[in-house]
Amino acid sequence: MAMCTRLCDECNTVLTAYENGSIIAYDLRSGGIPITTLTLYTEPIMCMDFHDANEVGRGICGSMTKELCVFERHEEGLLEKRRVPVINEGFCSVHVRPDGKIVASGGVDGRVRVFSWKTLKPLAVLDVHKESVQTVRFSKDSVCKVGPLLAAGSKDRTVTLWSLYN
């Protein structure tokens, strides 16, 4: 079963993450034929994002484990690049800011974790929500003259807005 999808505009590809822990890239130019598969987990991938930049696109995904997986898209297919460990297990959401500088994840522990997208170094842990953070999303443009905002929606029925590293 498909868990999440991302359209890669630059490479005419759709990435789909599945409950078996794999990601399949489908070529849109050939009618959606699968072109490569990458297995990252032994359990379902719960969230995924992809950022097209330069010649190599980079993606990140999470499951109910204690690590995020970073992968890259190359001509030869999808390749795992790195695993980013965290203390508490379980990711519900992940999103790369449109400028490609930072990435945020929402966890089942109610925390939003922020990392440098270039180095994957942890930058911040936002611990406000009382239940799992189901979605994180950066705005594409400046909001109210403060720059891009991060919205985090939680199972506790609250949404928080954050101005981060603007």
Coordinates of N, CA and C in Angstrom, one line a residue:
M1 N 0.8 -1.2 0.0 CA 0.0 0.0 0.0 C 0.9 1.2 0.0
A2 N 0.5 2.2 -0.8 CA 1.3 3.5 -0.9 C 1.0 4.3 0.4
M3 N 2.0 4.8 1.0 CA 1.9 5.7 2.2 C 2.0 7.2 1.9
C4 N 2.9 7.5 0.9 CA 3.0 8.9 0.6 C 3.7 9.0 -0.8
T5 N 3.5 10.1 -1.5 CA 4.1 10.4 -2.8 C 4.7 11.8 -2.9
R6 N 5.6 11.9 -3.8 CA 6.2 13.2 -4.0 C 6.5 13.3 -5.5
L7 N 6.1 14.4 -6.1 CA 6.4 14.7 -7.5 C 7.7 15.4 -7.7
C8 N 8.6 14.9 -8.5 CA 9.9 15.5 -8.7 C 9.8 16.2 -10.1
D9 N 9.5 17.5 -10.1 CA 9.3 18.2 -11.3 C 10.5 18.2 -12.2
E10 N 11.7 18.3 -11.7 CA 12.9 18.4 -12.5 C 13.3 17.2 -13.3
C11 N 12.9 16.0 -12.7 CA 13.2 14.8 -13.3 C 12.0 14.0 -13.9
N12 N 10.9 14.6 -13.9 CA 9.7 13.9 -14.4 C 9.4 12.6 -13.8
T13 N 9.5 12.6 -12.5 CA 9.4 11.3 -11.7 C 8.5 11.5 -10.6
V14 N 7.8 10.4 -10.2 CA 7.0 10.4 -9.0 C 7.6 9.4 -8.1
L15 N 7.9 9.8 -6.8 CA 8.4 8.9 -5.8 C 7.2 8.5 -4.9
T16 N 7.1 7.2 -4.7 CA 6.1 6.7 -3.9 C 6.7 5.8 -2.8
A17 N 6.3 6.1 -1.5 CA 6.8 5.3 -0.4 C 5.8 4.3 0.0
Y18 N 6.2 3.1 0.4 CA 5.2 2.0 0.6 C 5.4 1.5 2.0
E19 N 4.3 0.7 2.4 CA 4.3 0.1 3.7 C 5.3 -1.0 3.9
N20 N 5.9 -1.5 2.9 CA 7.0 -2.5 3.0 C 8.3 -1.9 3.2
G21 N 8.4 -0.5 3.4 CA 9.7 0.2 3.7 C 10.5 0.6 2.5
S22 N 9.9 0.5 1.3 CA 10.6 0.8 0.1 C 10.0 2.1 -0.6
I23 N 10.9 2.6 -1.5 CA 10.5 3.8 -2.3 C 10.6 3.3 -3.8
I24 N 9.6 3.6 -4.6 CA 9.7 3.3 -6.0 C 9.6 4.6 -6.8
A25 N 10.5 4.8 -7.7 CA 10.5 5.9 -8.6 C 9.8 5.5 -9.9
Y26 N 8.8 6.3 -10.3 CA 8.1 6.0 -11.6 C 8.4 7.1 -12.6
D27 N 8.6 6.8 -13.8 CA 8.9 7.7 -14.9 C 7.7 8.2 -15.5
L28 N 7.4 9.5 -15.4 CA 6.2 10.1 -16.0 C 6.2 10.1 -17.5
R29 N 7.4 10.2 -18.1 CA 7.5 10.3 -19.5 C 7.2 9.0 -20.2
S30 N 7.2 7.9 -19.5 CA 7.0 6.6 -20.1 C 5.7 6.0 -19.6
G31 N 4.8 6.8 -19.1 CA 3.5 6.3 -18.7 C 3.5 5.8 -17.3
G32 N 4.4 6.1 -16.5 CA 4.5 5.7 -15.1 C 5.1 4.4 -14.8
I33 N 6.1 4.0 -15.7 CA 6.8 2.7 -15.5 C 7.8 2.8 -14.3
P34 N 7.8 1.8 -13.4 CA 8.8 1.9 -12.3 C 10.2 1.8 -12.9
I35 N 11.1 2.7 -12.4 CA 12.4 2.8 -12.9 C 13.5 2.4 -11.9
T36 N 13.2 2.5 -10.6 CA 14.1 2.1 -9.6 C 13.4 1.9 -8.3
T37 N 13.9 1.0 -7.4 CA 13.4 0.7 -6.1 C 14.5 0.8 -5.1
L38 N 14.2 1.4 -3.9 CA 15.1 1.5 -2.8 C 14.4 1.1 -1.6
T39 N 14.9 0.0 -0.9 CA 14.3 -0.4 0.4 C 15.2 0.2 1.5
L40 N 14.5 1.0 2.4 CA 15.2 1.7 3.5 C 14.8 1.1 4.9
Y41 N 13.6 0.6 5.0 CA 13.1 0.1 6.3 C 12.5 -1.3 6.2
T42 N 12.3 -1.9 7.3 CA 11.6 -3.2 7.3 C 10.2 -3.0 7.7
E43 N 9.8 -1.8 8.0 CA 8.4 -1.4 8.3 C 7.9 -0.2 7.5
P44 N 6.7 0.2 7.6 CA 6.1 1.2 6.7 C 6.9 2.5 6.8
I45 N 7.1 3.2 5.6 CA 7.5 4.5 5.6 C 6.3 5.4 5.8
M46 N 6.4 6.2 6.9 CA 5.3 7.1 7.3 C 5.3 8.4 6.6
C47 N 6.5 8.9 6.3 CA 6.5 10.3 5.7 C 7.8 10.4 4.8
M48 N 7.7 11.3 3.8 CA 8.8 11.5 2.9 C 8.7 12.9 2.3
D49 N 9.8 13.5 2.0 CA 9.9 14.7 1.2 C 11.1 14.6 0.3
F50 N 11.1 15.4 -0.7 CA 12.1 15.4 -1.7 C 12.4 16.8 -2.2
H51 N 13.7 17.1 -2.3 CA 14.1 18.5 -2.7 C 15.0 18.4 -4.0
D52 N 14.5 18.9 -5.1 CA 15.3 18.9 -6.3 C 16.3 20.1 -6.2
A53 N 17.5 19.8 -6.3 CA 18.6 20.8 -6.3 C 19.7 20.4 -7.1
N54 N 20.2 21.3 -8.0 CA 21.3 21.0 -8.9 C 21.0 19.8 -9.7
E55 N 22.0 19.0 -9.9 CA 21.8 17.8 -10.7 C 21.4 16.6 -9.9
V56 N 21.6 16.7 -8.6 CA 21.2 15.5 -7.7 C 20.1 16.0 -6.8
G57 N 18.9 15.3 -6.8 CA 17.9 15.6 -5.9 C 18.1 14.7 -4.7
R58 N 17.6 15.3 -3.5 CA 17.8 14.6 -2.3 C 16.5 14.4 -1.5
G59 N 16.3 13.3 -0.9 CA 15.0 13.1 -0.2 C 15.3 12.6 1.2
I60 N 14.2 12.6 2.0 CA 14.3 12.2 3.4 C 13.0 11.5 3.7
C61 N 13.1 10.5 4.5 CA 11.9 9.8 4.9 C 12.0 9.2 6.3
G62 N 10.9 8.9 6.9 CA 10.8 8.4 8.3 C 9.8 7.3 8.5
S63 N 10.0 6.5 9.5 CA 9.1 5.5 9.8 C 8.9 5.5 11.4
M64 N 8.6 4.4 11.9 CA 8.4 4.3 13.4 C 9.7 3.9 14.1
T65 N 10.8 4.1 13.4 CA 12.1 3.8 14.0 C 12.7 5.0 14.7
K66 N 13.9 4.9 15.1 CA 14.7 6.0 15.7 C 15.6 6.7 14.8
E67 N 15.3 6.6 13.4 CA 16.2 7.3 12.5 C 15.4 7.7 11.2
L68 N 15.9 8.9 10.7 CA 15.4 9.3 9.4 C 16.4 8.8 8.4
C69 N 16.0 8.5 7.2 CA 16.8 8.1 6.1 C 16.9 9.1 5.0
V70 N 18.1 9.4 4.6 CA 18.3 10.4 3.5 C 18.8 9.6 2.3
F71 N 18.2 9.9 1.1 CA 18.5 9.3 -0.1 C 18.7 10.3 -1.2
E72 N 19.4 9.9 -2.3 CA 19.6 10.8 -3.4 C 19.1 10.1 -4.7
R73 N 18.8 10.9 -5.7 CA 18.4 10.4 -7.0 C 19.5 10.7 -7.9
H74 N 20.0 9.7 -8.5 CA 21.1 9.7 -9.5 C 20.6 9.1 -10.8
E75 N 21.4 9.2 -11.9 CA 21.0 8.6 -13.1 C 20.9 7.1 -12.9
E76 N 21.7 6.5 -12.1 CA 21.6 5.0 -11.9 C 20.5 4.6 -10.9
G77 N 19.8 5.5 -10.3 CA 18.7 5.2 -9.5 C 18.7 5.9 -8.1
L78 N 18.0 5.4 -7.2 CA 17.9 6.0 -5.8 C 19.0 5.3 -5.0
L79 N 19.7 6.1 -4.2 CA 20.8 5.6 -3.4 C 20.6 6.1 -2.0
E80 N 20.7 5.2 -1.0 CA 20.7 5.6 0.4 C 22.0 6.3 0.7
K81 N 21.9 7.5 1.3 CA 23.1 8.3 1.6 C 23.5 8.3 3.1
R82 N 22.5 8.4 4.0 CA 22.8 8.6 5.4 C 21.5 8.3 6.2
R83 N 21.8 7.9 7.5 CA 20.7 7.7 8.5 C 21.0 8.7 9.6
V84 N 19.9 9.4 10.0 CA 20.0 10.4 11.0 C 19.3 9.9 12.3
P85 N 20.1 9.5 13.3 CA 19.5 9.0 14.5 C 18.9 10.1 15.4
V86 N 17.8 9.7 16.1 CA 17.2 10.6 17.1 C 17.0 9.7 18.4
I87 N 16.6 10.4 19.5 CA 16.5 9.6 20.7 C 15.1 8.9 20.8
N88 N 14.0 9.5 20.4 CA 12.7 8.9 20.5 C 12.3 8.4 19.1
E89 N 11.6 7.2 19.1 CA 11.2 6.7 17.8 C 9.9 7.2 17.3
G90 N 9.8 7.1 16.0 CA 8.5 7.4 15.4 C 8.4 8.8 14.7
F91 N 8.2 8.8 13.4 CA 8.1 10.0 12.6 C 6.7 10.0 11.9
C92 N 6.0 11.1 11.9 CA 4.7 11.2 11.2 C 4.8 12.1 10.0
S93 N 5.8 13.0 10.0 CA 5.9 14.0 8.9 C 7.3 14.5 8.8
V94 N 7.6 14.9 7.6 CA 8.9 15.5 7.3 C 8.8 16.5 6.2
H95 N 9.5 17.6 6.2 CA 9.4 18.6 5.1 C 10.7 19.4 5.0
V96 N 11.2 19.6 3.8 CA 12.4 20.4 3.5 C 11.9 21.8 3.2
R97 N 12.5 22.8 3.8 CA 12.1 24.2 3.5 C 12.4 24.4 2.0
P98 N 11.5 25.2 1.3 CA 11.7 25.4 -0.1 C 13.1 25.9 -0.5
D99 N 13.8 26.7 0.3 CA 15.1 27.2 0.0 C 16.2 26.1 0.2
G100 N 15.8 25.0 0.7 CA 16.8 23.9 0.9 C 17.8 24.0 2.0
K101 N 17.5 24.9 3.0 CA 18.5 25.1 4.0 C 18.2 24.3 5.3
I102 N 16.9 24.1 5.6 CA 16.6 23.3 6.8 C 15.5 22.3 6.5
V103 N 15.4 21.3 7.3 CA 14.3 20.3 7.2 C 13.8 20.1 8.6
A104 N 12.4 19.9 8.7 CA 11.8 19.7 9.9 C 11.1 18.3 9.9
S105 N 11.0 17.7 11.1 CA 10.3 16.4 11.2 C 9.3 16.5 12.4
G106 N 8.2 15.9 12.3 CA 7.2 15.8 13.3 C 7.2 14.4 13.9
G107 N 7.2 14.2 15.2 CA 7.4 12.9 15.8 C 6.2 12.5 16.6
V108 N 6.1 11.2 16.9 CA 5.0 10.7 17.7 C 5.2 11.1 19.2
D109 N 6.4 11.6 19.5 CA 6.7 12.1 20.9 C 6.2 13.5 21.1
G110 N 5.6 14.1 20.1 CA 5.1 15.5 20.2 C 6.1 16.6 19.9
R111 N 7.3 16.2 19.4 CA 8.4 17.1 19.2 C 8.5 17.4 17.7
V112 N 8.9 18.6 17.4 CA 9.3 19.0 16.0 C 10.9 19.1 16.1
R113 N 11.5 18.4 15.2 CA 13.0 18.4 15.2 C 13.4 19.2 13.9
V114 N 14.4 20.0 14.0 CA 14.9 20.8 12.9 C 16.3 20.5 12.7
F115 N 16.7 20.2 11.4 CA 18.0 19.9 11.0 C 18.5 20.7 9.9
S116 N 19.8 20.9 9.8 CA 20.4 21.5 8.6 C 20.2 20.5 7.5
W117 N 19.7 21.0 6.3 CA 19.5 20.1 5.2 C 20.9 19.7 4.6
K118 N 21.8 20.6 4.6 CA 23.2 20.3 4.0 C 23.9 19.3 4.9
T119 N 24.0 19.5 6.2 CA 24.9 18.7 7.0 C 24.1 17.6 7.8
L120 N 22.8 17.8 7.9 CA 21.9 17.0 8.8 C 22.2 17.1 10.3
K121 N 22.9 18.2 10.6 CA 23.2 18.5 12.0 C 21.9 18.9 12.7
P122 N 21.6 18.4 13.9 CA 20.4 18.9 14.6 C 20.6 20.3 15.0
L123 N 19.5 21.1 14.8 CA 19.6 22.6 15.1 C 18.6 22.9 16.2
A124 N 17.5 22.3 16.3 CA 16.5 22.6 17.4 C 15.5 21.5 17.6
V125 N 15.0 21.4 18.8 CA 13.9 20.5 19.1 C 12.8 21.4 19.8
L126 N 11.7 21.5 19.1 CA 10.6 22.3 19.6 C 9.6 21.4 20.3
D127 N 9.5 21.6 21.6 CA 8.8 20.6 22.5 C 7.6 21.4 23.1
V128 N 6.5 21.5 22.3 CA 5.3 22.3 22.7 C 4.1 21.4 22.7
H129 N 4.0 20.5 21.8 CA 2.8 19.7 21.6 C 2.7 18.5 22.7
K130 N 1.5 18.2 23.0 CA 1.2 17.2 24.0 C 1.0 15.8 23.4
E131 N 0.8 15.8 22.1 CA 0.6 14.5 21.4 C 1.4 14.5 20.1
S132 N 1.3 13.5 19.3 CA 2.1 13.4 18.1 C 1.9 14.5 17.2
V133 N 3.0 14.9 16.5 CA 3.0 16.0 15.5 C 2.7 15.3 14.2
Q134 N 1.5 15.4 13.6 CA 1.0 14.7 12.5 C 1.5 15.3 11.2
T135 N 1.8 16.7 11.2 CA 2.2 17.3 9.9 C 3.1 18.5 10.2
V136 N 4.1 18.7 9.4 CA 5.0 19.9 9.4 C 5.1 20.4 8.0
R137 N 5.0 21.7 7.9 CA 5.1 22.3 6.5 C 5.6 23.7 6.6
F138 N 6.6 24.0 5.7 CA 7.1 25.3 5.6 C 6.3 26.1 4.5
S139 N 6.1 27.4 4.8 CA 5.5 28.2 3.7 C 6.5 28.5 2.6
K140 N 6.0 28.7 1.4 CA 6.9 29.0 0.3 C 7.5 30.4 0.3
D141 N 6.7 31.3 0.8 CA 7.0 32.7 0.8 C 7.0 33.3 2.2
S142 N 7.5 34.5 2.3 CA 7.5 35.2 3.5 C 6.1 35.5 4.0
V143 N 5.9 35.4 5.3 CA 4.6 35.6 5.9 C 4.7 36.8 6.8
C144 N 3.8 37.8 6.7 CA 3.8 38.9 7.6 C 5.2 39.6 7.8
K145 N 6.0 39.6 6.7 CA 7.3 40.2 6.7 C 8.3 39.6 7.7
V146 N 8.0 38.3 8.1 CA 9.0 37.7 9.0 C 9.8 36.6 8.4
G147 N 9.4 36.3 7.1 CA 10.1 35.2 6.4 C 9.2 34.0 6.3
P148 N 9.7 32.9 5.8 CA 8.9 31.7 5.7 C 8.6 31.2 7.1
L149 N 7.5 30.6 7.3 CA 7.1 30.1 8.6 C 7.0 28.5 8.5
L150 N 7.1 27.9 9.6 CA 6.9 26.5 9.8 C 5.6 26.3 10.5
A151 N 4.7 25.5 10.0 CA 3.4 25.2 10.7 C 3.6 23.7 11.1
A152 N 3.2 23.5 12.4 CA 3.2 22.1 12.9 C 1.8 21.8 13.5
G153 N 1.2 20.7 12.9 CA -0.2 20.4 13.4 C -0.1 19.1 14.2
S154 N -0.8 19.1 15.3 CA -0.6 17.9 16.3 C -2.0 17.2 16.5
K155 N -1.9 16.0 16.9 CA -3.0 15.2 17.3 C -3.7 15.9 18.6
D156 N -3.0 16.7 19.3 CA -3.6 17.4 20.4 C -4.5 18.6 20.0
R157 N -4.8 18.7 18.7 CA -5.7 19.7 18.1 C -5.2 21.1 18.1
T158 N -3.8 21.2 18.1 CA -3.2 22.6 18.1 C -2.3 22.7 16.9
V159 N -2.2 23.9 16.4 CA -1.2 24.2 15.3 C -0.3 25.3 15.8
T160 N 1.0 25.0 15.7 CA 2.0 26.1 16.1 C 2.6 26.6 14.9
L161 N 3.0 27.9 14.9 CA 3.7 28.6 13.8 C 5.1 29.0 14.4
W162 N 6.1 28.8 13.5 CA 7.5 29.1 14.0 C 8.2 29.8 12.9
S163 N 9.0 30.9 13.3 CA 9.9 31.5 12.4 C 11.3 31.0 12.7
L164 N 11.9 30.3 11.8 CA 13.1 29.6 12.1 C 14.2 30.1 11.1
Y165 N 15.3 30.6 11.7 CA 16.5 30.9 10.9 C 16.3 31.7 9.6
N166 N 15.5 32.7 9.8 CA 15.2 33.6 8.6 C 16.1 34.8 8.6

